[in-house]
């Protein structure tokens, strides 16, 4: 019997469905959920602060949009460390890796508070970009262990619901982090380090919650470190080439995150440059799309009924494309008077003539729908890529998936800068970016139609 078979058998015995508690009574699941929640909050608070600070007012009053550069810097360490992180998550037990990553987060958040203090004195983003790089590296090591441990510590039939709940709480964290970033910029413009210091405490709480995560044996303790462990190992490449559905899903996942990587930047540019509603209201725009994603993830998890239902993915792809198209529709005229949520007319400072048809409140509604369709798209793809590989390759498969996803996000930073330059040169409205993103979504909506898969209810 091979070492991989011994390992797989050990995991099966460790996770005998008769001995596992139900999902909602499983403190290990909730420990992992809380750990992920606080990590996502810190990541998105810090990243949104830097994205908004990367929209710089020039001497002539125009605004320079450098968000693509920040996105690329955040993405680069994922490409550098994820392969090695996948090796570690299969070679060693995943729980200690998760805990060590959370300890590293405490250090990174402390550096972040110091970087904001330096920014307040020098107005330079250089140190913040360095910390953003280290944040990406910490998240890169965390990812394979975080997602790879779910199929090891839960029953197959619980995975769709577990992924739906974790994705939901993750996007609630994204909402909170994104909105709090806008509030910090609004209320502490000269003392950003005050607000970001709270991230150290949040990282500490996330570290404590990680201690509740269930111990699992290493998936492949005989795995050897090789040069290919830092990229795509040969056995993983052979598996992907032999498994066409998994191979195609990997490309679709990377393309999806290429598109998703541009959306927050496009929303920030829409709010700050085009609608001119300021950092706080712009962060609300990003927050509402996260609400939609959370709802879509829950609906997707429930509607999957313990299986991989790709009909949800197809509905999500079409819905996303339509919403992006609507966000790009131009209009002309004075829309400085907008209908507020209470039905009264409300004037935002600085809004005059806008070329965007929906305006602020209309954009909120469409972004909510865009988020919901995104959630429907994400759940079946995530579950499929977790459950398809054999047990001794799950951690490295998550690593390969993360590498592919972050290649997409890194390219999104470059593409966003290209689109921003084209739009600026042609004097088009900034909402045109959504049309570019919708056009890139079209091939997925037209051609990606995989078959549904039934997950076994026992290992």
Short mmCIF file of C-alpha atoms in Angstrom, two decimals:
data_model
loop_
_atom_site.label_atom_id
_atom_site.label_comp_id
_atom_site.label_asym_id
_atom_site.label_seq_id
_atom_site.Cartn_x
_atom_site.Cartn_y
_atom_site.Cartn_z
CA UNK A 1 0.00 0.00 0.00
CA UNK A 2 1.44 3.41 -0.98
CA UNK A 3 1.99 6.25 1.48
CA UNK A 4 -0.74 8.25 -0.26
CA UNK A 5 -3.21 5.40 0.27
CA UNK A 6 -2.20 5.08 3.91
CA UNK A 7 -2.68 8.81 4.37
CA UNK A 8 -6.04 8.81 2.61
CA UNK A 9 -7.19 5.89 4.75
CA UNK A 10 -6.03 7.64 7.92
CA UNK A 11 -8.05 10.71 7.03
CA UNK A 12 -11.08 8.58 6.30
CA UNK A 13 -10.86 6.96 9.72
CA UNK A 14 -10.26 10.29 11.42
CA UNK A 15 -13.34 11.74 9.80
CA UNK A 16 -15.75 8.84 10.15
CA UNK A 17 -19.15 10.46 9.58
CA UNK A 18 -20.55 8.59 12.57
CA UNK A 19 -18.22 10.46 14.93
CA UNK A 20 -18.56 13.97 13.48
CA UNK A 21 -21.03 16.46 14.96
CA UNK A 22 -23.57 18.16 12.71
CA UNK A 23 -22.22 21.17 10.84
CA UNK A 24 -23.94 23.80 12.97
CA UNK A 25 -22.86 22.09 16.22
CA UNK A 26 -19.25 21.69 15.11
CA UNK A 27 -17.06 24.13 17.05
CA UNK A 28 -14.17 23.34 14.72
CA UNK A 29 -16.18 24.64 11.76
CA UNK A 30 -17.18 27.78 13.64
CA UNK A 31 -13.58 28.32 14.79
CA UNK A 32 -12.45 28.21 11.15
CA UNK A 33 -15.32 30.50 10.12
CA UNK A 34 -14.46 33.12 12.74
CA UNK A 35 -10.76 32.90 11.89
CA UNK A 36 -11.50 33.49 8.21
CA UNK A 37 -13.94 36.30 9.05
CA UNK A 38 -11.41 38.39 10.98
CA UNK A 39 -8.66 37.71 8.46
CA UNK A 40 -10.87 38.89 5.59
CA UNK A 41 -11.88 41.99 7.58
CA UNK A 42 -8.27 43.04 8.13
CA UNK A 43 -7.24 42.30 4.55
CA UNK A 44 -10.04 44.37 3.05
CA UNK A 45 -9.82 47.25 5.50
CA UNK A 46 -6.11 47.72 4.80
CA UNK A 47 -6.40 47.12 1.05
CA UNK A 48 -9.37 49.50 0.61
CA UNK A 49 -7.56 52.23 2.51
CA UNK A 50 -4.59 51.93 0.16
CA UNK A 51 -6.78 51.71 -2.96
CA UNK A 52 -8.58 54.94 -2.03
CA UNK A 53 -5.30 56.66 -1.14
CA UNK A 54 -3.98 55.56 -4.56
CA UNK A 55 -6.47 57.91 -6.28
CA UNK A 56 -4.31 61.03 -6.07
CA UNK A 57 -5.37 64.63 -6.73
CA UNK A 58 -2.78 66.26 -9.01
CA UNK A 59 -1.68 69.89 -9.00
CA UNK A 60 -4.07 70.82 -11.82
CA UNK A 61 -7.05 69.38 -9.93
CA UNK A 62 -7.32 66.18 -11.99
CA UNK A 63 -7.12 62.77 -10.33
CA UNK A 64 -4.54 60.09 -11.05
CA UNK A 65 -5.81 56.52 -10.55
CA UNK A 66 -3.00 54.18 -9.40
CA UNK A 67 -5.23 51.42 -8.03
CA UNK A 68 -3.99 48.96 -10.63
CA UNK A 69 -0.47 49.29 -9.23
CA UNK A 70 -1.69 48.59 -5.68
CA UNK A 71 -3.66 45.57 -6.93
CA UNK A 72 -0.58 44.18 -8.67
CA UNK A 73 1.60 44.65 -5.57
CA UNK A 74 -0.97 42.82 -3.42
CA UNK A 75 -1.22 39.99 -5.96
CA UNK A 76 2.49 39.43 -6.62
CA UNK A 77 3.37 37.60 -3.34
CA UNK A 78 0.54 35.12 -3.94
CA UNK A 79 2.28 34.07 -7.14
CA UNK A 80 5.60 33.72 -5.30
CA UNK A 81 4.53 31.79 -2.18
CA UNK A 82 1.35 29.88 -3.01
CA UNK A 83 3.07 26.86 -4.59
CA UNK A 84 5.31 26.41 -1.55
CA UNK A 85 2.30 27.00 0.72
CA UNK A 86 0.46 24.19 -1.08
CA UNK A 87 3.41 21.87 -0.48
CA UNK A 88 3.41 22.75 3.24
CA UNK A 89 -0.35 22.22 3.55
CA UNK A 90 -0.09 18.67 2.16
CA UNK A 91 3.23 17.74 3.80
CA UNK A 92 2.29 18.93 7.32
CA UNK A 93 -0.93 19.12 9.35
CA UNK A 94 -2.95 22.14 8.27
CA UNK A 95 -4.01 23.34 11.72
CA UNK A 96 -0.52 24.51 12.86
CA UNK A 97 -0.06 26.30 9.52
CA UNK A 98 -3.34 28.16 10.03
CA UNK A 99 -2.32 29.22 13.55
CA UNK A 100 1.15 30.38 12.45
CA UNK A 101 -0.38 32.41 9.62
CA UNK A 102 -2.65 34.17 12.10
CA UNK A 103 0.34 35.00 14.32
CA UNK A 104 2.05 36.47 11.24
CA UNK A 105 -1.06 38.57 10.63
CA UNK A 106 -0.60 40.22 14.04
CA UNK A 107 2.91 41.28 13.01
CA UNK A 108 1.78 42.55 9.58
CA UNK A 109 -1.07 44.58 11.08
CA UNK A 110 1.38 46.15 13.54
CA UNK A 111 3.60 47.15 10.62
CA UNK A 112 0.50 48.54 8.90
CA UNK A 113 -0.25 50.89 11.79
CA UNK A 114 3.38 52.09 11.66
CA UNK A 115 3.15 52.56 7.88
CA UNK A 116 0.06 54.78 8.24
CA UNK A 117 1.90 56.83 10.86
CA UNK A 118 4.74 57.35 8.35
CA UNK A 119 2.22 58.22 5.60
CA UNK A 120 0.69 60.90 7.83
CA UNK A 121 4.08 62.58 8.14
CA UNK A 122 5.47 62.08 4.61
CA UNK A 123 2.38 61.58 2.40
CA UNK A 124 4.30 58.72 0.74
CA UNK A 125 2.64 55.40 -0.09
CA UNK A 126 5.95 53.49 -0.41
CA UNK A 127 5.96 51.93 3.08
CA UNK A 128 2.24 51.11 2.78
CA UNK A 129 2.89 49.30 -0.50
CA UNK A 130 5.63 47.26 1.22
CA UNK A 131 3.23 46.24 4.01
CA UNK A 132 0.58 45.47 1.38
CA UNK A 133 3.08 43.06 -0.20
CA UNK A 134 3.66 41.31 3.14
CA UNK A 135 -0.09 41.11 3.72
CA UNK A 136 -0.44 39.35 0.39
CA UNK A 137 2.35 36.93 1.37
CA UNK A 138 0.66 36.10 4.69
CA UNK A 139 -2.65 35.48 2.93
CA UNK A 140 -0.87 33.38 0.30
CA UNK A 141 0.41 30.97 2.96
CA UNK A 142 -3.00 30.93 4.68
CA UNK A 143 -5.10 30.10 1.60
CA UNK A 144 -4.18 26.45 0.81
CA UNK A 145 -4.45 25.36 4.45
CA UNK A 146 -7.67 27.32 4.99
CA UNK A 147 -9.57 25.87 2.04
CA UNK A 148 -7.79 22.51 1.97
CA UNK A 149 -8.75 21.67 5.56
CA UNK A 150 -12.50 21.94 4.94
CA UNK A 151 -12.90 18.67 2.99
CA UNK A 152 -10.59 16.99 5.51
CA UNK A 153 -12.50 17.99 8.63
CA UNK A 154 -16.09 17.96 7.31
CA UNK A 155 -18.43 15.45 5.69
CA UNK A 156 -18.81 15.66 1.90
CA UNK A 157 -22.51 16.42 2.19
CA UNK A 158 -21.75 19.41 4.46
CA UNK A 159 -19.26 21.03 2.06
CA UNK A 160 -21.73 23.09 -0.04
CA UNK A 161 -23.38 24.52 3.09
CA UNK A 162 -20.01 25.02 4.79
CA UNK A 163 -18.59 26.83 1.76
CA UNK A 164 -21.75 28.91 1.46
CA UNK A 165 -21.55 29.95 5.12
CA UNK A 166 -17.82 30.66 5.04
CA UNK A 167 -18.14 32.64 1.82
CA UNK A 168 -21.12 34.51 3.30
CA UNK A 169 -19.27 35.47 6.48
CA UNK A 170 -16.17 36.28 4.44
CA UNK A 171 -18.10 38.78 2.37
CA UNK A 172 -19.76 40.22 5.46
CA UNK A 173 -16.20 40.81 6.66
CA UNK A 174 -15.40 42.40 3.30
CA UNK A 175 -18.43 44.70 3.71
CA UNK A 176 -17.33 45.76 7.17
CA UNK A 177 -13.68 46.19 6.24
CA UNK A 178 -14.51 48.16 3.11
CA UNK A 179 -17.03 50.45 4.83
CA UNK A 180 -14.83 51.00 7.89
CA UNK A 181 -11.99 52.02 5.54
CA UNK A 182 -14.16 54.82 4.15
CA UNK A 183 -15.18 55.92 7.64
CA UNK A 184 -11.56 55.98 8.83
CA UNK A 185 -10.54 58.14 5.86
CA UNK A 186 -13.50 60.42 6.56
CA UNK A 187 -13.06 60.80 10.33
CA UNK A 188 -9.29 60.27 10.80
CA UNK A 189 -7.78 61.81 7.64
CA UNK A 190 -4.55 62.76 9.42
CA UNK A 191 -4.43 59.87 11.88
CA UNK A 192 -5.11 56.73 9.87
CA UNK A 193 -2.83 54.75 12.19
CA UNK A 194 -5.40 55.15 15.00
CA UNK A 195 -8.06 53.18 13.14
CA UNK A 196 -5.68 50.62 11.68
CA UNK A 197 -4.25 49.87 15.13
CA UNK A 198 -7.51 48.09 15.93
CA UNK A 199 -6.53 45.55 13.27
CA UNK A 200 -3.85 44.22 15.61
CA UNK A 201 -6.52 43.35 18.20
CA UNK A 202 -8.70 41.78 15.50
CA UNK A 203 -5.76 39.66 14.32
CA UNK A 204 -5.23 38.53 17.91
CA UNK A 205 -8.89 37.46 18.22
CA UNK A 206 -8.60 35.58 14.92
CA UNK A 207 -5.52 33.78 16.24
CA UNK A 208 -7.39 32.67 19.36
CA UNK A 209 -10.34 31.37 17.31
CA UNK A 210 -7.95 29.34 15.14
CA UNK A 211 -7.12 27.23 18.21
CA UNK A 212 -10.59 25.66 17.96
CA UNK A 213 -9.91 24.23 14.50
CA UNK A 214 -9.88 20.41 14.53
CA UNK A 215 -6.59 18.57 14.28
CA UNK A 216 -6.22 16.56 11.08
CA UNK A 217 -3.31 14.34 10.00
CA UNK A 218 -1.04 15.48 7.18
CA UNK A 219 -2.51 14.58 3.81
CA UNK A 220 0.82 13.40 2.34
CA UNK A 221 3.59 13.23 4.98
CA UNK A 222 6.05 11.59 2.54
CA UNK A 223 5.83 14.47 0.07
CA UNK A 224 9.29 15.69 -0.93
CA UNK A 225 10.24 19.33 -1.44
CA UNK A 226 11.36 19.89 -5.03
CA UNK A 227 11.91 22.88 -7.29
CA UNK A 228 8.50 22.20 -8.83
CA UNK A 229 6.91 22.60 -5.38
CA UNK A 230 7.24 26.35 -5.91
CA UNK A 231 5.30 26.26 -9.17
CA UNK A 232 3.02 23.44 -10.38
CA UNK A 233 4.34 19.98 -9.33
CA UNK A 234 4.54 17.39 -12.15
CA UNK A 235 1.98 15.07 -10.52
CA UNK A 236 -0.47 17.98 -10.20
CA UNK A 237 0.12 18.91 -13.83
CA UNK A 238 -0.49 15.30 -14.90
CA UNK A 239 -3.67 15.19 -12.84
CA UNK A 240 -4.96 18.40 -14.43
CA UNK A 241 -4.12 17.25 -17.96
CA UNK A 242 -5.87 13.93 -17.32
CA UNK A 243 -8.92 15.54 -15.71
CA UNK A 244 -10.34 17.86 -18.35
CA UNK A 245 -13.29 19.19 -16.27
CA UNK A 246 -10.93 20.14 -13.43
CA UNK A 247 -8.45 21.68 -15.90
CA UNK A 248 -11.12 23.84 -17.52
CA UNK A 249 -12.54 24.82 -14.12
CA UNK A 250 -9.07 26.09 -13.17
CA UNK A 251 -8.97 28.37 -16.23
CA UNK A 252 -12.50 29.61 -15.56
CA UNK A 253 -11.61 30.33 -11.93
CA UNK A 254 -8.57 32.35 -12.99
CA UNK A 255 -10.61 34.30 -15.55
CA UNK A 256 -13.34 34.94 -13.00
CA UNK A 257 -10.86 36.45 -10.55
CA UNK A 258 -9.27 38.51 -13.31
CA UNK A 259 -12.66 40.14 -13.79
CA UNK A 260 -13.46 40.28 -10.07
CA UNK A 261 -10.11 41.95 -9.40
CA UNK A 262 -11.09 44.94 -11.54
CA UNK A 263 -14.56 45.49 -10.05
CA UNK A 264 -13.54 47.12 -6.70
CA UNK A 265 -11.18 49.47 -8.55
CA UNK A 266 -13.91 50.35 -11.06
CA UNK A 267 -16.36 51.02 -8.21
CA UNK A 268 -13.84 53.25 -6.40
CA UNK A 269 -13.22 55.22 -9.61
CA UNK A 270 -16.98 55.50 -10.20
CA UNK A 271 -17.58 56.92 -6.73
CA UNK A 272 -14.53 59.13 -6.29
CA UNK A 273 -13.90 60.38 -9.84
CA UNK A 274 -17.25 60.21 -11.64
CA UNK A 275 -19.98 60.55 -9.00
CA UNK A 276 -17.64 62.48 -6.67
CA UNK A 277 -19.32 61.22 -3.51
CA UNK A 278 -16.12 60.95 -1.47
CA UNK A 279 -14.39 58.04 0.22
CA UNK A 280 -17.17 57.15 2.67
CA UNK A 281 -20.01 56.88 0.15
CA UNK A 282 -17.68 55.13 -2.31
CA UNK A 283 -16.93 52.50 0.33
CA UNK A 284 -20.68 51.99 0.73
CA UNK A 285 -20.81 51.11 -2.97
CA UNK A 286 -18.18 48.43 -2.44
CA UNK A 287 -19.92 47.32 0.74
CA UNK A 288 -23.28 46.71 -0.92
CA UNK A 289 -21.81 44.44 -3.58
CA UNK A 290 -20.36 42.35 -0.75
CA UNK A 291 -23.83 42.11 0.82
CA UNK A 292 -25.09 40.75 -2.48
CA UNK A 293 -22.24 38.22 -2.69
CA UNK A 294 -22.98 37.02 0.84
CA UNK A 295 -26.65 36.50 -0.05
CA UNK A 296 -25.73 34.77 -3.30
CA UNK A 297 -23.34 32.42 -1.48
CA UNK A 298 -26.01 31.41 1.02
CA UNK A 299 -28.59 30.87 -1.72
CA UNK A 300 -26.03 28.91 -3.74
CA UNK A 301 -25.10 26.73 -0.76
CA UNK A 302 -28.75 25.92 0.02
CA UNK A 303 -29.82 25.44 -3.61
CA UNK A 304 -26.92 23.04 -4.24
CA UNK A 305 -28.56 20.45 -1.91
CA UNK A 306 -25.26 18.80 -1.13
CA UNK A 307 -24.20 18.57 -4.80
CA UNK A 308 -22.25 20.62 -7.36
CA UNK A 309 -25.00 22.36 -9.34
CA UNK A 310 -23.46 24.18 -12.30
CA UNK A 311 -26.84 25.61 -13.32
CA UNK A 312 -26.27 28.13 -10.53
CA UNK A 313 -22.92 29.05 -12.09
CA UNK A 314 -24.51 29.63 -15.51
CA UNK A 315 -27.26 31.79 -14.01
CA UNK A 316 -24.61 33.73 -12.10
CA UNK A 317 -22.48 34.31 -15.22
CA UNK A 318 -25.40 35.67 -17.25
CA UNK A 319 -26.61 37.82 -14.36
CA UNK A 320 -23.16 39.27 -13.73
CA UNK A 321 -22.72 40.18 -17.37
CA UNK A 322 -26.10 41.93 -17.51
CA UNK A 323 -25.48 43.91 -14.31
CA UNK A 324 -22.05 45.05 -15.52
CA UNK A 325 -23.61 46.18 -18.80
CA UNK A 326 -26.27 48.22 -16.98
CA UNK A 327 -23.65 49.90 -14.79
CA UNK A 328 -21.90 51.10 -17.95
CA UNK A 329 -24.96 52.76 -19.55
CA UNK A 330 -24.20 56.46 -20.11
CA UNK A 331 -26.51 59.42 -19.54
CA UNK A 332 -26.21 63.19 -19.50
CA UNK A 333 -27.73 65.88 -17.42
CA UNK A 334 -27.60 67.32 -13.90
CA UNK A 335 -28.12 64.49 -11.43
CA UNK A 336 -26.73 66.34 -8.43
CA UNK A 337 -30.21 65.95 -6.91
CA UNK A 338 -30.65 62.25 -6.19
CA UNK A 339 -33.48 60.36 -4.53
CA UNK A 340 -32.32 59.30 -1.08
CA UNK A 341 -33.33 56.06 0.67
CA UNK A 342 -36.13 57.84 2.52
CA UNK A 343 -37.69 59.08 -0.73
CA UNK A 344 -36.52 62.68 -0.38
CA UNK A 345 -34.15 64.52 -2.70
CA UNK A 346 -30.59 64.60 -1.49
CA UNK A 347 -27.67 66.55 -2.93
CA UNK A 348 -24.19 65.10 -2.67
CA UNK A 349 -21.42 67.71 -2.46
CA UNK A 350 -19.44 67.98 -5.65
CA UNK A 351 -21.86 66.10 -7.90
CA UNK A 352 -22.81 68.05 -10.95
CA UNK A 353 -23.21 66.64 -14.40
CA UNK A 354 -22.55 62.91 -14.50
CA UNK A 355 -22.33 60.73 -17.60
CA UNK A 356 -23.49 57.66 -15.62
CA UNK A 357 -27.17 56.84 -16.06
CA UNK A 358 -27.92 55.12 -12.76
CA UNK A 359 -26.47 57.71 -10.41
CA UNK A 360 -25.49 56.83 -6.86
CA UNK A 361 -28.65 55.14 -5.55
CA UNK A 362 -29.34 53.30 -8.79
CA UNK A 363 -25.78 51.97 -8.75
CA UNK A 364 -26.31 50.66 -5.21
CA UNK A 365 -29.24 48.52 -6.35
CA UNK A 366 -27.47 47.06 -9.38
CA UNK A 367 -24.31 46.38 -7.37
CA UNK A 368 -26.41 44.40 -4.88
CA UNK A 369 -27.69 42.24 -7.75
CA UNK A 370 -24.19 41.94 -9.22
CA UNK A 371 -22.97 40.63 -5.89
CA UNK A 372 -25.79 38.07 -5.62
CA UNK A 373 -25.05 36.67 -9.09
CA UNK A 374 -21.33 36.56 -8.20
CA UNK A 375 -22.13 34.43 -5.15
CA UNK A 376 -24.19 32.02 -7.23
CA UNK A 377 -21.25 31.69 -9.63
CA UNK A 378 -18.61 31.16 -6.95
CA UNK A 379 -20.12 28.40 -4.76
CA UNK A 380 -20.35 25.49 -7.26
CA UNK A 381 -16.94 26.29 -8.74
CA UNK A 382 -15.32 26.40 -5.28
CA UNK A 383 -16.91 23.13 -4.11
CA UNK A 384 -16.04 21.35 -7.37
CA UNK A 385 -12.36 22.27 -7.12
CA UNK A 386 -12.22 21.23 -3.45
CA UNK A 387 -13.84 17.83 -3.85
CA UNK A 388 -12.60 16.69 -7.28
CA UNK A 389 -8.91 15.94 -6.43
CA UNK A 390 -7.90 12.89 -4.32
CA UNK A 391 -7.30 13.48 -0.60
CA UNK A 392 -3.50 13.57 -0.83
CA UNK A 393 -3.62 16.32 -3.48
CA UNK A 394 -6.34 18.61 -2.12
CA UNK A 395 -3.99 21.06 -0.41
CA UNK A 396 -1.77 21.42 -3.48
CA UNK A 397 -4.84 21.65 -5.73
CA UNK A 398 -6.04 24.60 -3.64
CA UNK A 399 -2.54 26.06 -4.01
CA UNK A 400 -2.63 25.64 -7.79
CA UNK A 401 -6.11 27.18 -7.84
CA UNK A 402 -4.86 30.11 -5.75
CA UNK A 403 -1.89 30.55 -8.05
CA UNK A 404 -4.19 30.61 -11.09
CA UNK A 405 -6.59 32.99 -9.36
CA UNK A 406 -3.83 35.38 -8.36
CA UNK A 407 -2.32 35.30 -11.82
CA UNK A 408 -5.76 36.53 -12.90
CA UNK A 409 -5.85 39.22 -10.21
CA UNK A 410 -2.29 40.37 -11.00
CA UNK A 411 -3.23 40.67 -14.68
CA UNK A 412 -6.36 42.55 -13.61
CA UNK A 413 -4.16 45.25 -12.07
CA UNK A 414 -2.29 45.69 -15.35
CA UNK A 415 -5.49 45.55 -17.43
CA UNK A 416 -7.20 48.06 -15.17
CA UNK A 417 -4.37 50.53 -15.70
CA UNK A 418 -4.64 49.97 -19.47
CA UNK A 419 -8.42 50.48 -19.45
CA UNK A 420 -8.06 53.58 -17.24
CA UNK A 421 -5.50 55.07 -19.66
CA UNK A 422 -7.74 54.38 -22.68
CA UNK A 423 -10.82 55.84 -20.96
CA UNK A 424 -8.87 58.93 -19.86
CA UNK A 425 -7.34 59.49 -23.32
CA UNK A 426 -10.74 59.22 -25.04
CA UNK A 427 -12.50 61.26 -22.33
CA UNK A 428 -15.05 58.47 -21.78
CA UNK A 429 -16.95 58.18 -18.49
CA UNK A 430 -15.24 56.01 -15.87
CA UNK A 431 -18.27 53.69 -15.78
CA UNK A 432 -17.14 52.44 -19.22
CA UNK A 433 -14.76 50.14 -17.29
CA UNK A 434 -17.76 47.96 -16.42
CA UNK A 435 -18.43 47.43 -20.13
CA UNK A 436 -14.87 46.15 -20.65
CA UNK A 437 -15.35 43.72 -17.75
CA UNK A 438 -18.72 42.53 -19.13
CA UNK A 439 -17.13 41.85 -22.53
CA UNK A 440 -14.47 39.66 -20.87
CA UNK A 441 -17.25 37.75 -19.04
CA UNK A 442 -19.04 36.90 -22.29
CA UNK A 443 -16.98 33.78 -23.26
CA UNK A 444 -17.65 32.16 -19.86
CA UNK A 445 -21.38 32.81 -20.11
CA UNK A 446 -21.53 31.45 -23.67
CA UNK A 447 -19.23 28.43 -23.58
CA UNK A 448 -18.73 27.13 -20.03
CA UNK A 449 -21.51 24.59 -19.44
CA UNK A 450 -20.13 21.70 -17.29
CA UNK A 451 -22.27 18.84 -16.05
CA UNK A 452 -23.59 18.72 -12.50
CA UNK A 453 -21.87 16.39 -10.03
CA UNK A 454 -23.37 14.42 -7.13
CA UNK A 455 -21.16 14.40 -4.04
CA UNK A 456 -20.93 11.20 -2.04
CA UNK A 457 -22.47 11.49 1.42
CA UNK A 458 -19.78 9.28 2.91
CA UNK A 459 -16.00 9.06 2.49
#
